[in-house]
Coordinates of N, CA and C in Angstrom, one line a residue:
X13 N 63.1 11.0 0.6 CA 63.8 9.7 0.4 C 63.5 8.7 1.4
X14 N 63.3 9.0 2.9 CA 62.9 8.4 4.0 C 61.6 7.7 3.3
X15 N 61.1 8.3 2.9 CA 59.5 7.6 3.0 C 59.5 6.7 1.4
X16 N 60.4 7.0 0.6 CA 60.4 5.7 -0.5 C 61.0 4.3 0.3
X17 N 62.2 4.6 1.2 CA 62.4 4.0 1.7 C 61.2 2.8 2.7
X18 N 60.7 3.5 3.3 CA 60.0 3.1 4.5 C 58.9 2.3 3.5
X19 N 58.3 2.9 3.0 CA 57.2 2.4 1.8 C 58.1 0.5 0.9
X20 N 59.4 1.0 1.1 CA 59.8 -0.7 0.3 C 60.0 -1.5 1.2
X21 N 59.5 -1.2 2.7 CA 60.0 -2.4 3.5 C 59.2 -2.8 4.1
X22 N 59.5 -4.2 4.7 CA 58.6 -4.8 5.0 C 58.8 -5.4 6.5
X23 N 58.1 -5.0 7.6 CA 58.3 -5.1 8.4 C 58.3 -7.1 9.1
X24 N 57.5 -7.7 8.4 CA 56.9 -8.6 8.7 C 58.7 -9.9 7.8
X25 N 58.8 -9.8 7.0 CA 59.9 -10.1 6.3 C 61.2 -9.9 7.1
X26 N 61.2 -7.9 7.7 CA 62.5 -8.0 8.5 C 62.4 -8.6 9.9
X27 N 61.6 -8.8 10.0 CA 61.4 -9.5 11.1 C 61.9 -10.7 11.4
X28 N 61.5 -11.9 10.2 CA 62.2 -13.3 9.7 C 63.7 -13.1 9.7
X29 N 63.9 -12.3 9.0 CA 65.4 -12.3 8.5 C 66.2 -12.0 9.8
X30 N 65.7 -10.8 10.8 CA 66.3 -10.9 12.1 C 66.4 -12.4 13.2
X31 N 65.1 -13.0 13.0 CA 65.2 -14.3 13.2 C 66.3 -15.3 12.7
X32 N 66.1 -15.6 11.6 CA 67.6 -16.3 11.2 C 68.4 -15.4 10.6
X33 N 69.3 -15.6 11.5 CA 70.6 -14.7 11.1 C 71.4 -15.0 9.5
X34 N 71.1 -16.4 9.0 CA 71.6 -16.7 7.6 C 70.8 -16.7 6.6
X35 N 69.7 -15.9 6.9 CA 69.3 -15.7 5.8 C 69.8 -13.9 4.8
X36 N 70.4 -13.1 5.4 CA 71.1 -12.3 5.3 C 72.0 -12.2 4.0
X37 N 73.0 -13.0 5.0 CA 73.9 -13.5 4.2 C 73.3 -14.9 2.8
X38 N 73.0 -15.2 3.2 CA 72.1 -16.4 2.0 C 71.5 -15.5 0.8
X39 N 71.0 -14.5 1.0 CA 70.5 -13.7 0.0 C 71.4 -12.0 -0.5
X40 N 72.4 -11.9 -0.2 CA 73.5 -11.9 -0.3 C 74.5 -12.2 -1.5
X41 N 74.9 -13.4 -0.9 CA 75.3 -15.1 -2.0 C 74.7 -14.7 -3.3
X42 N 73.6 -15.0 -2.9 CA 72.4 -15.0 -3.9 C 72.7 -14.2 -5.3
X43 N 72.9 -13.1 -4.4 CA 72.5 -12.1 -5.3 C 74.1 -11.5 -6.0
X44 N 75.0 -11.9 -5.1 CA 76.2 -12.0 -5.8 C 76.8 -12.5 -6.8
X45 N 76.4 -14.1 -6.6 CA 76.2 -15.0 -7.6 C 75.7 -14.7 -8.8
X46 N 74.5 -14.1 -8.8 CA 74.1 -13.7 -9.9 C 74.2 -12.7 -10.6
X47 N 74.9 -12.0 -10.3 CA 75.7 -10.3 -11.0 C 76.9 -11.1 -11.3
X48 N 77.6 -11.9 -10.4 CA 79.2 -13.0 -11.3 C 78.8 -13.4 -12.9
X49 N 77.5 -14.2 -12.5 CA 77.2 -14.7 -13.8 C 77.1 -13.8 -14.6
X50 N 76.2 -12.8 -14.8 CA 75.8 -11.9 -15.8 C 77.1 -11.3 -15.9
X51 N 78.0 -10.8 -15.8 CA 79.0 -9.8 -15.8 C 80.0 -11.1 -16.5
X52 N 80.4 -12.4 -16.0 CA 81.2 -12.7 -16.7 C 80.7 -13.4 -17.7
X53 N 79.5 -13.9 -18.1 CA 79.8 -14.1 -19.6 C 79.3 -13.0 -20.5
X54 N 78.5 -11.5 -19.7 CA 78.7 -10.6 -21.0 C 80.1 -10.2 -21.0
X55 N 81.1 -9.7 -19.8 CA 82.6 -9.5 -20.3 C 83.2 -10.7 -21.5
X56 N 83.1 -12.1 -21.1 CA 83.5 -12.6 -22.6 C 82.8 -12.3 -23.8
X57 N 81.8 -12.6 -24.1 CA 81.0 -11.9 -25.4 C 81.9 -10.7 -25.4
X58 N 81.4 -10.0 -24.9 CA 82.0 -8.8 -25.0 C 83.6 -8.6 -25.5
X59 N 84.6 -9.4 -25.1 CA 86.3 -9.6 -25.7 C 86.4 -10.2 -26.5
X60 N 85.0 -11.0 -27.2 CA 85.4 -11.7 -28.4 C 84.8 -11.2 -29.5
X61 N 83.6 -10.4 -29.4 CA 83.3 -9.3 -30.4 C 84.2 -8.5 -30.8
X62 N 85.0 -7.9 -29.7 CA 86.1 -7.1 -29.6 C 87.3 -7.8 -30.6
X63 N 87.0 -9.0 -30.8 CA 88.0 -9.7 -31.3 C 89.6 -10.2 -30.5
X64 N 89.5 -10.4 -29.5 CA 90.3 -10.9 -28.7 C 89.9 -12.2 -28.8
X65 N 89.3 -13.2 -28.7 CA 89.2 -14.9 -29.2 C 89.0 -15.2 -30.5
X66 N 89.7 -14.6 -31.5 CA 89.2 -15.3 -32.8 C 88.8 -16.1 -33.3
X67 N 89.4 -16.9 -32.4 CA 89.9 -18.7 -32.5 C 88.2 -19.6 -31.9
X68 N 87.7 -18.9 -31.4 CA 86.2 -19.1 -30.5 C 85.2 -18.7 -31.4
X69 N 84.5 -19.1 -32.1 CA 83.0 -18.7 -32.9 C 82.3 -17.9 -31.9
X70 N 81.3 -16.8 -32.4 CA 80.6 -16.5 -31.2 C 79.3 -17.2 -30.8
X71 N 78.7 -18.4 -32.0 CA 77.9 -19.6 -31.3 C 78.5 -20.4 -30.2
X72 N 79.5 -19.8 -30.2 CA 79.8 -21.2 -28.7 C 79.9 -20.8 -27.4
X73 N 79.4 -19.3 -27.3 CA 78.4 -18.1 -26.1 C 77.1 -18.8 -25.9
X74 N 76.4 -19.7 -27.1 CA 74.8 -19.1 -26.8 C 74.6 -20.5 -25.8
X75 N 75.6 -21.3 -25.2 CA 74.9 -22.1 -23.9 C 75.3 -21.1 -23.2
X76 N 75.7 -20.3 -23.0 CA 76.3 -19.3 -21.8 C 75.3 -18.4 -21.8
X77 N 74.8 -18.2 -22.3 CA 73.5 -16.5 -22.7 C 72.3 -17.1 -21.9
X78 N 72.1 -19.0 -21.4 CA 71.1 -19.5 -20.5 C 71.8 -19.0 -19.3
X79 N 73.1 -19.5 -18.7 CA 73.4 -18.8 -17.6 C 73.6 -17.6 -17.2
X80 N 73.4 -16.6 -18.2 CA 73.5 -15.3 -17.6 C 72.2 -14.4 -17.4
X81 N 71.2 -15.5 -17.9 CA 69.8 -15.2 -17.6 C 69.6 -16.0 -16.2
X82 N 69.9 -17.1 -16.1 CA 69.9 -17.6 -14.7 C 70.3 -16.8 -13.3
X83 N 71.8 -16.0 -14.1 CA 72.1 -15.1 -13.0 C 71.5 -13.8 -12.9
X84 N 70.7 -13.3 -14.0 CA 69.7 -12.0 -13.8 C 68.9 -12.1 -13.0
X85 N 68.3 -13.7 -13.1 CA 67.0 -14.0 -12.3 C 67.4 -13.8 -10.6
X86 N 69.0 -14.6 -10.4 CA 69.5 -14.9 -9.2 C 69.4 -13.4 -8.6
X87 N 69.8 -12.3 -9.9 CA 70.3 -11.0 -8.9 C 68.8 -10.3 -8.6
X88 N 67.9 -10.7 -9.7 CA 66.6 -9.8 -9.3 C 66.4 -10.4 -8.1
X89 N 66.0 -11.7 -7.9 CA 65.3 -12.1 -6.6 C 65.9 -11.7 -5.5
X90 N 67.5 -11.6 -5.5 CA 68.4 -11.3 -4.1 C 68.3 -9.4 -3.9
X91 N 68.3 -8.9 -5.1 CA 67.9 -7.6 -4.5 C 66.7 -6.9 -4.8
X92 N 65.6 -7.7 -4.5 CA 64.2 -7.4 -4.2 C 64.5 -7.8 -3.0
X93 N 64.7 -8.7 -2.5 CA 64.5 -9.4 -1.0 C 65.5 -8.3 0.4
X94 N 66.4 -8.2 -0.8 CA 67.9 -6.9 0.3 C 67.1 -5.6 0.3
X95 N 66.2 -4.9 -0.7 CA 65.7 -4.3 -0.9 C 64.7 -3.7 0.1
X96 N 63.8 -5.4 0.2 CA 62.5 -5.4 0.9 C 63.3 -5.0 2.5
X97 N 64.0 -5.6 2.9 CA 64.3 -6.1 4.1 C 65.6 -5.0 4.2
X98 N 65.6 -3.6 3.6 CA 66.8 -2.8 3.6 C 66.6 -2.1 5.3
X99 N 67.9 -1.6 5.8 CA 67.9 -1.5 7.3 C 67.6 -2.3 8.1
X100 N 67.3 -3.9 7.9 CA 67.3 -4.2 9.1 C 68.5 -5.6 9.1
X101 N 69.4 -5.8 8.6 CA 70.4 -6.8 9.1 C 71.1 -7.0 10.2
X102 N 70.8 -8.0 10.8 CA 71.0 -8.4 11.9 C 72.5 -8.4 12.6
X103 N 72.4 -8.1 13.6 CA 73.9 -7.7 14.3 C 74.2 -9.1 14.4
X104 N 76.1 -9.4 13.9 CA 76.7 -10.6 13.9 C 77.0 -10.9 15.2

């Protein structure tokens, strides 16, 4: 498991990231942000399928189904980067 590890990281990247200390936390955010998105508008879809909003058509999700792809994007790129750069976060 050490060496899947060792093999995803990137020395040259933890290195930056030890440099600025906010980018840590920035990618982080990031990546939190984007699991909010995706989780809260499949939870609604999801309670109104269920039929808890009756009163709500389920066309009036599909502007929401752009931001929950916005937030997939947010979470892939934040945990490739937490990923790449796993073990080395910088002492506060």
């Amino acid at each position: 498991m050490q060496s899947i590890s060792t093999a995803l990281t990137w020395p040259w990247m933890q290195e930056f990231v030890n440099t600025y200390g906010w980018l840590w936390p920035m990618f982080e955010v990031i990546h939190y942000t984007g699991m909010s998105l995706v989780v809260g508008v499949v939870i609604g879809l999801d309670l109104r399928i269920l039929g808890l909003y009756k009163g709500i058509p389920i066309g009036a999700f599909k502007p929401l189904v752009n931001l929950a792809i916005l937030g997939f994007i947010l979470n892939l790129i934040g945990g490739i980067v937490l990923s790449l750069i796993s073990g080395s976060r910088p002492a506060l």
